Short mmCIF file of C-alpha atoms in Angstrom, two decimals:
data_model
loop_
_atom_site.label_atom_id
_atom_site.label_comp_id
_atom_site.label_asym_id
_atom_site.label_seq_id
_atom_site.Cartn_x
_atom_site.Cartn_y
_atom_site.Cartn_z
CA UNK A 1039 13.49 164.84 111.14
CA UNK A 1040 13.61 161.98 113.74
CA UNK A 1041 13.94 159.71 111.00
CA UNK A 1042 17.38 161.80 109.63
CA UNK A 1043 18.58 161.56 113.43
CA UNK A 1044 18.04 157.84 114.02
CA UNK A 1045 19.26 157.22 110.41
CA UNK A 1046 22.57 159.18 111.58
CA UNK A 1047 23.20 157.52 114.57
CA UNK A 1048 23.65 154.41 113.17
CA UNK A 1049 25.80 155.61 110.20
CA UNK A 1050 27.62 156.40 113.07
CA UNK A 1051 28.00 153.57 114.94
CA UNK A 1052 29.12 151.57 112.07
CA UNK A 1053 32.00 154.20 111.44
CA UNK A 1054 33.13 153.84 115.04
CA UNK A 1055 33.34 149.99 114.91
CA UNK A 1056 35.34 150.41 111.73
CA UNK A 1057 37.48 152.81 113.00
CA UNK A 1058 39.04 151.44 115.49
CA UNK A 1059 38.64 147.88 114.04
CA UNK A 1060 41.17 149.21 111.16
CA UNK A 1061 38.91 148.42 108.64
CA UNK A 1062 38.55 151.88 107.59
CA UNK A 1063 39.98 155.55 109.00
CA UNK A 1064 37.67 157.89 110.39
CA UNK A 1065 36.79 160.87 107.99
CA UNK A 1066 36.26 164.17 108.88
CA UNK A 1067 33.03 163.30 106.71
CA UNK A 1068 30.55 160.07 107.65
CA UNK A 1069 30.65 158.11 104.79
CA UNK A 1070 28.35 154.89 103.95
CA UNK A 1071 29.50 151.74 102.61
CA UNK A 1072 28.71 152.85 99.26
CA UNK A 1073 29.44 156.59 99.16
CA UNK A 1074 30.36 159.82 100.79
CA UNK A 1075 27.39 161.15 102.29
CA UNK A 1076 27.99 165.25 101.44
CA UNK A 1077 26.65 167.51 104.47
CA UNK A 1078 27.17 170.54 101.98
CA UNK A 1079 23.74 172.09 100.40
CA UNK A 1080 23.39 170.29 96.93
CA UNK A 1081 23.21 172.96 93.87
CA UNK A 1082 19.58 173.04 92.99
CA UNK A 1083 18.87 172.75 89.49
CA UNK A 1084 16.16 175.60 88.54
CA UNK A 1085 13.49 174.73 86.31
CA UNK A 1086 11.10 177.26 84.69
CA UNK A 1087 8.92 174.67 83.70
CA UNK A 1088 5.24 176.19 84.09
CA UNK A 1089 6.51 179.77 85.21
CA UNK A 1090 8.24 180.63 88.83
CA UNK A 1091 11.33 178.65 89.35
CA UNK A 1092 11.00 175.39 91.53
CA UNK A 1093 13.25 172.69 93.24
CA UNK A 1094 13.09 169.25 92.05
CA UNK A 1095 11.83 166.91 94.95
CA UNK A 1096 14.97 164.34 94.39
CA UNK A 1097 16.93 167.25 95.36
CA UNK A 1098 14.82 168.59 97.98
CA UNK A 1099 15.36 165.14 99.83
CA UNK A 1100 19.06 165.27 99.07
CA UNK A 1101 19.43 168.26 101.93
CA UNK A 1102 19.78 166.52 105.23
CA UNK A 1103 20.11 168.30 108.38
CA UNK A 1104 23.71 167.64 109.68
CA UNK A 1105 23.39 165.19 112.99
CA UNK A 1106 23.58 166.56 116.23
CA UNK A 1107 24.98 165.46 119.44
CA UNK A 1108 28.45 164.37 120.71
CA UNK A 1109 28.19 161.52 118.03
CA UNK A 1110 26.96 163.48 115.40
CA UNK A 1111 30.29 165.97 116.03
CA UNK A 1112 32.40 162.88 116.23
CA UNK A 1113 31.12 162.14 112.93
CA UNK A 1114 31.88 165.47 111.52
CA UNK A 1115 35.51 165.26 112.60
CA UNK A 1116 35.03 168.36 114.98
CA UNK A 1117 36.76 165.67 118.10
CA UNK A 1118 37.27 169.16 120.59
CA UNK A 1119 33.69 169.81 120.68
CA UNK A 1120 32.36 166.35 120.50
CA UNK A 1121 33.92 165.30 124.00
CA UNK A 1122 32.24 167.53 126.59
CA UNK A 1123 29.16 166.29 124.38
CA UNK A 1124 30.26 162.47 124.56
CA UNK A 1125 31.03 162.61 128.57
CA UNK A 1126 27.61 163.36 128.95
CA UNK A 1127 25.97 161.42 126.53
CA UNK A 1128 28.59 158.27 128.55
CA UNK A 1129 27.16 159.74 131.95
CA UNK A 1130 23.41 158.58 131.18
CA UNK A 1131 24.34 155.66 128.93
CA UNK A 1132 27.54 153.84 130.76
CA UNK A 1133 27.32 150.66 128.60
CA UNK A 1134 27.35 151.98 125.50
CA UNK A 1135 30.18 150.49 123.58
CA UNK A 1136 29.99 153.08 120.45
CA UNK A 1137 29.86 156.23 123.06
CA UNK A 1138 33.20 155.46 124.83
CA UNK A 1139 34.67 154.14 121.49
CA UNK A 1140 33.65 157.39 120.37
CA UNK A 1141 34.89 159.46 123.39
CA UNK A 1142 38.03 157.28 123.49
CA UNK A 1143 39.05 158.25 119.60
CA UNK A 1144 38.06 161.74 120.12
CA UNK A 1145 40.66 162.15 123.36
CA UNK A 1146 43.35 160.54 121.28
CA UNK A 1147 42.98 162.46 118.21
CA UNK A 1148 43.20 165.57 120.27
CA UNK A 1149 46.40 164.18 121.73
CA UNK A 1150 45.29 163.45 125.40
CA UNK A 1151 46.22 159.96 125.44
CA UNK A 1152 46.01 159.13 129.23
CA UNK A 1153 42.06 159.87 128.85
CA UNK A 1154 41.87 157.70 125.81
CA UNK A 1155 43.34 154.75 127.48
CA UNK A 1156 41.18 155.40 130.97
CA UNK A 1157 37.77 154.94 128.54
CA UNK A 1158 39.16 152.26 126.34
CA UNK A 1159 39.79 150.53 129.59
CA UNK A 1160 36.67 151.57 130.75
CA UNK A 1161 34.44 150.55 127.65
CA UNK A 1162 36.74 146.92 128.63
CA UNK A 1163 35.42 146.85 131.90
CA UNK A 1164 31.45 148.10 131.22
CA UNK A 1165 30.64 146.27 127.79
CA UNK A 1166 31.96 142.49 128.47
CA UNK A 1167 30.07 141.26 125.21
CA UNK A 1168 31.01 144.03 123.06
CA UNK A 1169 32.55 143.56 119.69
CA UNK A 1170 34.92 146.41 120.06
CA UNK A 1171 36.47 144.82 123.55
CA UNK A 1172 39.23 143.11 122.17
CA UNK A 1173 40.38 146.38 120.53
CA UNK A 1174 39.59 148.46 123.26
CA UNK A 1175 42.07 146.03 125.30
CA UNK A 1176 44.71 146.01 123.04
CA UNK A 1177 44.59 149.73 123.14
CA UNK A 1178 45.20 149.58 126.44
CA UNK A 1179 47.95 147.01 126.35
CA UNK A 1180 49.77 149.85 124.01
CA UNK A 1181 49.23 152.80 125.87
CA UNK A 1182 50.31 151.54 129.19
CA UNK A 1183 53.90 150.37 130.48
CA UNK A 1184 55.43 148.59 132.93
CA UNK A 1185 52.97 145.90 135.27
CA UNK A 1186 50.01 147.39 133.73
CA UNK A 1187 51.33 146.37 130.28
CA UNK A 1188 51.37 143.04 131.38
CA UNK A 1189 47.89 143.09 133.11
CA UNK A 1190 46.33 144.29 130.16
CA UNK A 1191 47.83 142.40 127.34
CA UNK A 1192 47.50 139.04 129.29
CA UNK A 1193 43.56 140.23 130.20
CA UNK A 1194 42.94 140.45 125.71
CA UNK A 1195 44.76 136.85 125.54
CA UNK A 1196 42.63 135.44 127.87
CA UNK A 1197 39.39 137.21 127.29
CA UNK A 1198 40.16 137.32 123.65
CA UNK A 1199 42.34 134.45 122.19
CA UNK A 1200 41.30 133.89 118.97
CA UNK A 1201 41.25 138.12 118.23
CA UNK A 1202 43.14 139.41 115.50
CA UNK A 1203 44.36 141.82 118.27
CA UNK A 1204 46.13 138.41 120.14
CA UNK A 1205 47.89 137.27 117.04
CA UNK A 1206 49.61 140.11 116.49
CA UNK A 1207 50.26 141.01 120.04
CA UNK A 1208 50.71 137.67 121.58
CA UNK A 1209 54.77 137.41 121.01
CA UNK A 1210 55.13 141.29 122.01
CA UNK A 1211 53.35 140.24 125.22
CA UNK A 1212 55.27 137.28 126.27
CA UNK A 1213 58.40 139.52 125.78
CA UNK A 1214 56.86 141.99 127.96
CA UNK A 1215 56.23 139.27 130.43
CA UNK A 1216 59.56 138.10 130.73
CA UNK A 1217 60.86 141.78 130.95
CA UNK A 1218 58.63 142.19 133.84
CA UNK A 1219 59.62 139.41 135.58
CA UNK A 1220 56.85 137.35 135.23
CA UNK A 1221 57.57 134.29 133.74
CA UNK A 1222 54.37 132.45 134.18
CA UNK A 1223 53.25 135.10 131.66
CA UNK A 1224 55.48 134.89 129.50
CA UNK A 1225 54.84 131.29 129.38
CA UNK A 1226 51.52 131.39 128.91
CA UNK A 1227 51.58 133.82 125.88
CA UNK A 1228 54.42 131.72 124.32
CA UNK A 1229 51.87 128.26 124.70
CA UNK A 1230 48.78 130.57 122.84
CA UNK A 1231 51.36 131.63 120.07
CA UNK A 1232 52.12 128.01 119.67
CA UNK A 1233 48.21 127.13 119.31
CA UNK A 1234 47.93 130.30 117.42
CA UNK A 1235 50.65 129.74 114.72
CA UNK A 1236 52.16 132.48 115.15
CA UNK A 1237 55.70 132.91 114.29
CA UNK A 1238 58.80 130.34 114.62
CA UNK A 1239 56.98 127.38 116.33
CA UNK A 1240 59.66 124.86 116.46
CA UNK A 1241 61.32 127.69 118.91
CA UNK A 1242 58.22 128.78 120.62
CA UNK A 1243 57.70 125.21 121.62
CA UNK A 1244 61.68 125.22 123.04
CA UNK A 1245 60.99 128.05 124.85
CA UNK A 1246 57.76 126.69 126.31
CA UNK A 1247 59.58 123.67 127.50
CA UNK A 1248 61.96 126.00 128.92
CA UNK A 1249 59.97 127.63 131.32
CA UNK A 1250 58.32 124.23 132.67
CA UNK A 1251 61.74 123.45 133.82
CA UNK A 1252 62.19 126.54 135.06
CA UNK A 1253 58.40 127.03 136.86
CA UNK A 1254 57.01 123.28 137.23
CA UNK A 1255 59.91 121.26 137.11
CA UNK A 1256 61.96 122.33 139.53
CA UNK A 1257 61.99 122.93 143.39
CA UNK A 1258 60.65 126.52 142.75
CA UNK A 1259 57.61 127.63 144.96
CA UNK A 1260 54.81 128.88 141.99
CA UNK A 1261 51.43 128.98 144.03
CA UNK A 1262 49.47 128.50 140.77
CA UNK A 1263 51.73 125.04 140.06
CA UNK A 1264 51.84 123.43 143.23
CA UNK A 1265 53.23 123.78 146.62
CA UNK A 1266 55.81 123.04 148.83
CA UNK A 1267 55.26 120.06 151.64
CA UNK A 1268 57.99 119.39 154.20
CA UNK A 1269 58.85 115.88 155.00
CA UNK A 1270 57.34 114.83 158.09
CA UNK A 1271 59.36 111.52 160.08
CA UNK A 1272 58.22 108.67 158.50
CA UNK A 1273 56.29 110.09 155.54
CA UNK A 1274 56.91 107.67 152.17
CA UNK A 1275 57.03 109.40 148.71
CA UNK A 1276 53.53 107.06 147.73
CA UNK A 1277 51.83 108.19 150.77
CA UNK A 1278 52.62 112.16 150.34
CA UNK A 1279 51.12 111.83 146.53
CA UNK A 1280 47.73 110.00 148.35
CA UNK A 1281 47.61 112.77 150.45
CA UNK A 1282 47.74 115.05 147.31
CA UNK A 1283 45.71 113.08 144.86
CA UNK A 1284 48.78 112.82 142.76
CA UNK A 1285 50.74 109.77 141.10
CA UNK A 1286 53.93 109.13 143.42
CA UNK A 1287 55.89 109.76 139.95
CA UNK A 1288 55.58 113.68 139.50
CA UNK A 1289 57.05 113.92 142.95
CA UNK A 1290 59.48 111.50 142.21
CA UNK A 1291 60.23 113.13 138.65
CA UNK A 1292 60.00 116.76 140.06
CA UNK A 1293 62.39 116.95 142.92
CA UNK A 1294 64.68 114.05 141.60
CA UNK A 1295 64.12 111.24 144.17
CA UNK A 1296 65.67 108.13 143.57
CA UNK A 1297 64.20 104.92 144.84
CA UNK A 1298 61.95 106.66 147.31
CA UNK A 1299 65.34 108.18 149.80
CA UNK A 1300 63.56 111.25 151.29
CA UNK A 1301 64.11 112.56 154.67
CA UNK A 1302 62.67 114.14 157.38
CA UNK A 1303 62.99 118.56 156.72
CA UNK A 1304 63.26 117.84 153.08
CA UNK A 1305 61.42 120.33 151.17
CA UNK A 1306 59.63 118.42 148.47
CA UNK A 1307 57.84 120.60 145.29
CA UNK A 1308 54.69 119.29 144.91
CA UNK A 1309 52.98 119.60 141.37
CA UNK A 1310 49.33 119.97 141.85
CA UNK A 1311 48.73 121.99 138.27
CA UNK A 1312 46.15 119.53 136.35
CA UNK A 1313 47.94 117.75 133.58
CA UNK A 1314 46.12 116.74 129.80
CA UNK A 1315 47.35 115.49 126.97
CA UNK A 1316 46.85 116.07 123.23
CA UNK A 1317 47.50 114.26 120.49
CA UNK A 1318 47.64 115.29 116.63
CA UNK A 1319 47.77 112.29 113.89
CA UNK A 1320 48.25 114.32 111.04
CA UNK A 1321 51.13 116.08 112.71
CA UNK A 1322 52.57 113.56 114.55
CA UNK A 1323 53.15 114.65 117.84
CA UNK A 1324 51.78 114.56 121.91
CA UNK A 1325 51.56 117.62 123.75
CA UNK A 1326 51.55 118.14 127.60
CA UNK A 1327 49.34 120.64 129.24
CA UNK A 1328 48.92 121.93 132.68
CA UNK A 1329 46.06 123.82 133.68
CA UNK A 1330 44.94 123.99 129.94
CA UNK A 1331 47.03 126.59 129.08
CA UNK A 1332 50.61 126.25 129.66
CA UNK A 1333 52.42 124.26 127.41
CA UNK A 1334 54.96 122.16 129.04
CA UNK A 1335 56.07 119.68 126.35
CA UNK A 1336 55.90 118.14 122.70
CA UNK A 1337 57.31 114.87 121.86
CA UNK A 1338 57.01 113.43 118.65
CA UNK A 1339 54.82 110.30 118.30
CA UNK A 1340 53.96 107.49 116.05
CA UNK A 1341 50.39 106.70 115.54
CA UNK A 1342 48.28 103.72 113.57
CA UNK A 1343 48.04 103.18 110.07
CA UNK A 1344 45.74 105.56 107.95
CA UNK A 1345 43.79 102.95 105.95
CA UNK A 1346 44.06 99.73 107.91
CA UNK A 1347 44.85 100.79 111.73
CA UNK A 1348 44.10 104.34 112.28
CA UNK A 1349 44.43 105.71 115.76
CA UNK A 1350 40.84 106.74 117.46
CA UNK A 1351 39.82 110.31 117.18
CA UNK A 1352 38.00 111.65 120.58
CA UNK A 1353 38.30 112.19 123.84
CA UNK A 1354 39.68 109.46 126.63
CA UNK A 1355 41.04 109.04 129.99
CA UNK A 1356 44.53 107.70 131.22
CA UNK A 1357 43.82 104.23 133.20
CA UNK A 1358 45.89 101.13 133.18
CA UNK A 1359 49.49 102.58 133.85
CA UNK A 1360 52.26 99.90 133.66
CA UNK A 1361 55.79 99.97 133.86
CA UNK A 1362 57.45 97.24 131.58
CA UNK A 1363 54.23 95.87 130.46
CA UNK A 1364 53.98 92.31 128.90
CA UNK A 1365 52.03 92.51 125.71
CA UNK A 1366 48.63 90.40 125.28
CA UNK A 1367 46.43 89.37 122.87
CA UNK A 1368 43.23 87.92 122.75
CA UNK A 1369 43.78 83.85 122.56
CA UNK A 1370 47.56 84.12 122.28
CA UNK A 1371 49.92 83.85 125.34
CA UNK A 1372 51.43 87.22 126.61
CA UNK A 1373 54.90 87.85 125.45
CA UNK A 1374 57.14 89.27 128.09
CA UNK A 1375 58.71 92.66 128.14
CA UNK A 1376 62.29 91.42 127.61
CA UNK A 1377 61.05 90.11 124.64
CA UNK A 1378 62.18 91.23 121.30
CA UNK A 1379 58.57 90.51 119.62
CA UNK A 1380 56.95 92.93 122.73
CA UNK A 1381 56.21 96.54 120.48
CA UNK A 1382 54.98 98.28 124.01
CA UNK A 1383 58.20 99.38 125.06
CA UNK A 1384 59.29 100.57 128.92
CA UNK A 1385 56.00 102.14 129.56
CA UNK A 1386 52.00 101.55 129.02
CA UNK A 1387 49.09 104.17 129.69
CA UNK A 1388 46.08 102.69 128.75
CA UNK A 1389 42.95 104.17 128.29
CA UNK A 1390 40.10 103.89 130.30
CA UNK A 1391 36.84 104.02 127.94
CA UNK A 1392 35.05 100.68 127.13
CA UNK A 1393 35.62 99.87 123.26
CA UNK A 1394 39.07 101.22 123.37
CA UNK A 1395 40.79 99.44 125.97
CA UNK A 1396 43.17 97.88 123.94
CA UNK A 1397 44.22 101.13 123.14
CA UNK A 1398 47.10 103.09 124.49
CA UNK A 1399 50.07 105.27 124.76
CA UNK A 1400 53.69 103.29 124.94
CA UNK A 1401 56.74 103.53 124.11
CA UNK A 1402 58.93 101.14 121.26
CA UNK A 1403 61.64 99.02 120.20
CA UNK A 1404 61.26 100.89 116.68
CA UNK A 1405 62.24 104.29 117.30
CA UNK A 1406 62.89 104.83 113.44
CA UNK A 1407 58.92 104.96 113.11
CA UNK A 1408 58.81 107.83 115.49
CA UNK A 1409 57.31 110.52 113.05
CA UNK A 1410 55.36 107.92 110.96
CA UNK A 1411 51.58 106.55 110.58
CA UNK A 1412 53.19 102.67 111.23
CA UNK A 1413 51.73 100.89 114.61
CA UNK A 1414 48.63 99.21 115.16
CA UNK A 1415 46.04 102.35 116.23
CA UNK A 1416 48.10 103.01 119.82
CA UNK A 1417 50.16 106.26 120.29
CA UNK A 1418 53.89 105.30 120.00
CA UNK A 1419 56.38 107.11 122.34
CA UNK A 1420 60.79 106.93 122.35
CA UNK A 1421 61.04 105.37 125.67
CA UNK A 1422 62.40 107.61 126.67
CA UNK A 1423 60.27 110.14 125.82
CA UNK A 1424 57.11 108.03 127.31
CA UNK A 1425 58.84 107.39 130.88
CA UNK A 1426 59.30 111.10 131.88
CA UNK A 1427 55.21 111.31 130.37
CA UNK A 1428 54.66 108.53 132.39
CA UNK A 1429 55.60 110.46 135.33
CA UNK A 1430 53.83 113.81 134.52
CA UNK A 1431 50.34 112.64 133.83
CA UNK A 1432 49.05 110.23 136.43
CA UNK A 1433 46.00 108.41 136.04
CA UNK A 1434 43.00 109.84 135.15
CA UNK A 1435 44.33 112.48 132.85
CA UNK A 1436 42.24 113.46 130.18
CA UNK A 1437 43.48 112.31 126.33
CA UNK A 1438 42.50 114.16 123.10
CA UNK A 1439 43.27 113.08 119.81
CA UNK A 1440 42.47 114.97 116.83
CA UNK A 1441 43.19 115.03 113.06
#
C-alpha cells in the first residue's frame, strides 16, 4: 500500500511540472510517460484450471488503489474537491513547489482566477530555486494589470532571462512598460530582447538607443542613472567629474557643454550608471552598456584580419585615452595625427592589460572598412562614432570581445 501511495505521488508531481510547463495538458486521468495508467477495475480473466475459478496474479497486481489526498484528487481531475485538500496539505508544507502548482491549477480550472494568481505568486515568492518559478511568474505577469503587470513581468526577466517564458513575453512586457509610464522598463526589456533575439533587432536596437537619449542622455533626473549637481561659484567641469569618479567627457557630452562654459545655478545631469563595452568580431559591431543591462548603443566596427591579424578574444580594461593620437611603432618614428599614413583616427582608447597594450579601440581614415575583418587586430570606429564613445566610457571601463 505505501508503496502504491509514494509511487502516486510522484506520478503526480511529474504531471504538475508538465502541466503548467505546456509540455503536456492535465488529464482527468494520471498518465505515465509511456501509457495511461487506468484507475478502473481490470476484467479478470477466469480460469478453471484445477477446479474453483482463480485470478491470475499479473492481474491481481494490475488493481491499484486510486491515490488519496489533495494531490491524488488533482490527479483524478476532481479540481473542487482537491483544493480544501491542497490548502491544507500547503498549510504544513509551505515550500512545496508541486502543492501550490497543484492548488494554483485547481483554482483556475474552477474559474477563480484571483486565487490562482495569489498562489502562483506565492509558490514565486516561497520556492526561489524551483523549476516551475519562471512559469509561476509569467502566470502572474498574465493575470494581473496595470503596475502589477509591470512588477511581475520585469521580476521573470530578471529572475528568469534565459526562460522560455521571457522570450515570448519579453516584447509584450516592454510594451507594457512604456504604457505604464515606465520607460526605464521598457528599456530594459527592449536591451534583453536584443540579447535574446527576439524579433526585429535592427529596430529593437533603434528603440534602445532611443530611450538613452531620452533617460541617460539628457538633463532628465533618473535616480538609477545619475543625479543632478548644481554648479557651485567656481566649480570647473574636470573638477565636478573628480568629485564623481567620472571622465569630464560624459558631463561634457550629457548636458552639451562646450569648451568647459558652465555657470554658477546651472543644473548639470550627472551620469553615474557604470558603462561596459562589448564587442562581437563575427558580427561586426560595439555595444554600450550601462549598468549591464540597458542597452544604450551599437555602432558598427571594423576589427583585425581573421588569419593574419585577428582581434584578441577576452576580457580588458579601457586605459590610455587620447584625443588625436600620433601613431607609434616599435623602432620607427611616430607619425603625427594630421598625417595621412596615421590609421588611428580622432580618438584612441587603449587597453590596459600587459601583452595587449598595443591594442585598442580608434577611429579611421578608412571608413569604407567599417563592417569588415581589415585592420591590424584593434577595434576600428567612424570617428565619429568613436568620439561620442570616447565620451561615454571613461577610463577603466571594462572591454569584452567575443566571437
Amino acid at each position: 500500500m505505501l508503496k502504491a501511495i509514494a509511487c502516486a505521488v510522484v506520478i503526480t508531481t511529474v504531471t504538475i511540472v508538465a502541466y503548467f510547463r505546456g509540455w503536456l495538458p492535465v488529464h482527468s486521468r494520471s498518465s505515465t510517460p509511456a501509457e495511461k495508467v487506468s484507475l478502473a477495475p481490470a476484467r479478470p480473466t477466469v480460469s478453471t484450471t484445477g477446479g474453483a475459478p482463480s485470478v491470475s496474479d499479473a492481474q491481481s497486481a494490475a488493481v491499484k488503489p486510486e491515490p488519496k489526498g489533495g494531490l491524488g484528487l488533482f490527479q483524478l481531475g476532481d479540481y473542487e474537491a482537491a483544493i480544501p485538500e491542497l490548502v491544507k496539505e500547503v498549510e504544513k508544507n509551505k515550500v512545496s513547489a508541486s502543492l501550490r502548482a497543484a492548488l494554483a491549477v485547481s483554482y483556475e480550472k474552477t474559474g477563480r482566477t484571483v486565487e490562482a494568481i495569489a498562489q502562483w505568486a506565492k509558490l514565486a515568492e516561497s520556492c526561489p530555486k524551483a523549476p516551475e518559478r519562471a512559469s509561476a511568474l509569467a502566470r502572474v505577469y498574465m493575470g494581473s494589470e496595470g503596475s502589477a503587470r509591470v512588477d511581475a513581468g520585469m521580476k521573470l526577466l530578471r529572475d528568469h532571462p534565459e526562460s522560455a517564458e521571457s522570450s515570448s513575453s519579453v516584447l509584450a512586457i516592454a510594451d507594457a512598460a512604456d504604457k505604464n509610464g515606465r520607460p526605464l522598463e521598457a528599456w530594459e526589456a527592449c536591451s534583453l530582447a536584443v540579447n535574446l533575439g527576439v524579433g526585429n533587432e535592427p529596430g529593437l536596437v533603434t528603440r534602445c538607443s532611443n530611450y538613452a537619449d531620452q533617460l541617460a542622455f539628457s538633463a532628465k533626473d533618473v535616480a538609477e542613472l545619475g543625479t543632478v549637481y548644481v554648479v557651485k561659484s567656481g566649480d570647473l567641469v574636470v573638477t565636478i567629474a573628480k568629485k564623481h569618479k567620472i571622465d569630464s567627457g560624459v558631463i561634457a557630452r550629457v548636458n552639451k557643454v562646450q569648451n568647459g562654459m558652465i555657470r554658477a545655478g546651472q543644473r548639470l545631469k550627472v551620469l553615474t550608471a557604470k558603462a561596459s563595452i562589448e564587442v562581437s568580431i563575427k558580427r561586426t559591431w560595439l555595444r554600450l552598456w550601462y549598468n549591464g543591462r540597458l542597452l544604450a548603443r551599437q555602432y558598427p566596427v571594423c576589427t583585425g584580419k581573421l588569419d593574419e591579424s585577428p582581434t584578441p578574444i577576452g576580457e580588458f580594461t579601457v586605459s590610455t585615452k587620447l584625443v588625436n593620437p600620433e601613431w607609434t611603432r616599435a623602432g620607427q618614428r611616430a607619425v603625427s595625427a594630421d598625417d595621412p599614413e596615421n590609421p588611428l583616427g580622432t580618438r584612441w582608447m587603449g587597453f590596459a592589460e600587459p601583452g595587449f597594450t598595443s591594442y585598442g579601440i580608434h577611429g579611421t581614415r578608412k571608413p569604407e572598412t567599417i563592417g569588415k575583418h581589415e585592420s591590424n587586430g584593434c577595434v576600428r570606429m567612424r570617428n565619429e562614432s568613436v568620439e561620442e564613445l570616447f565620451d561615454l566610457a571613461g577610463s577603466g571601463t571594462k572591454i569584452s570581445i567575443h566571437e
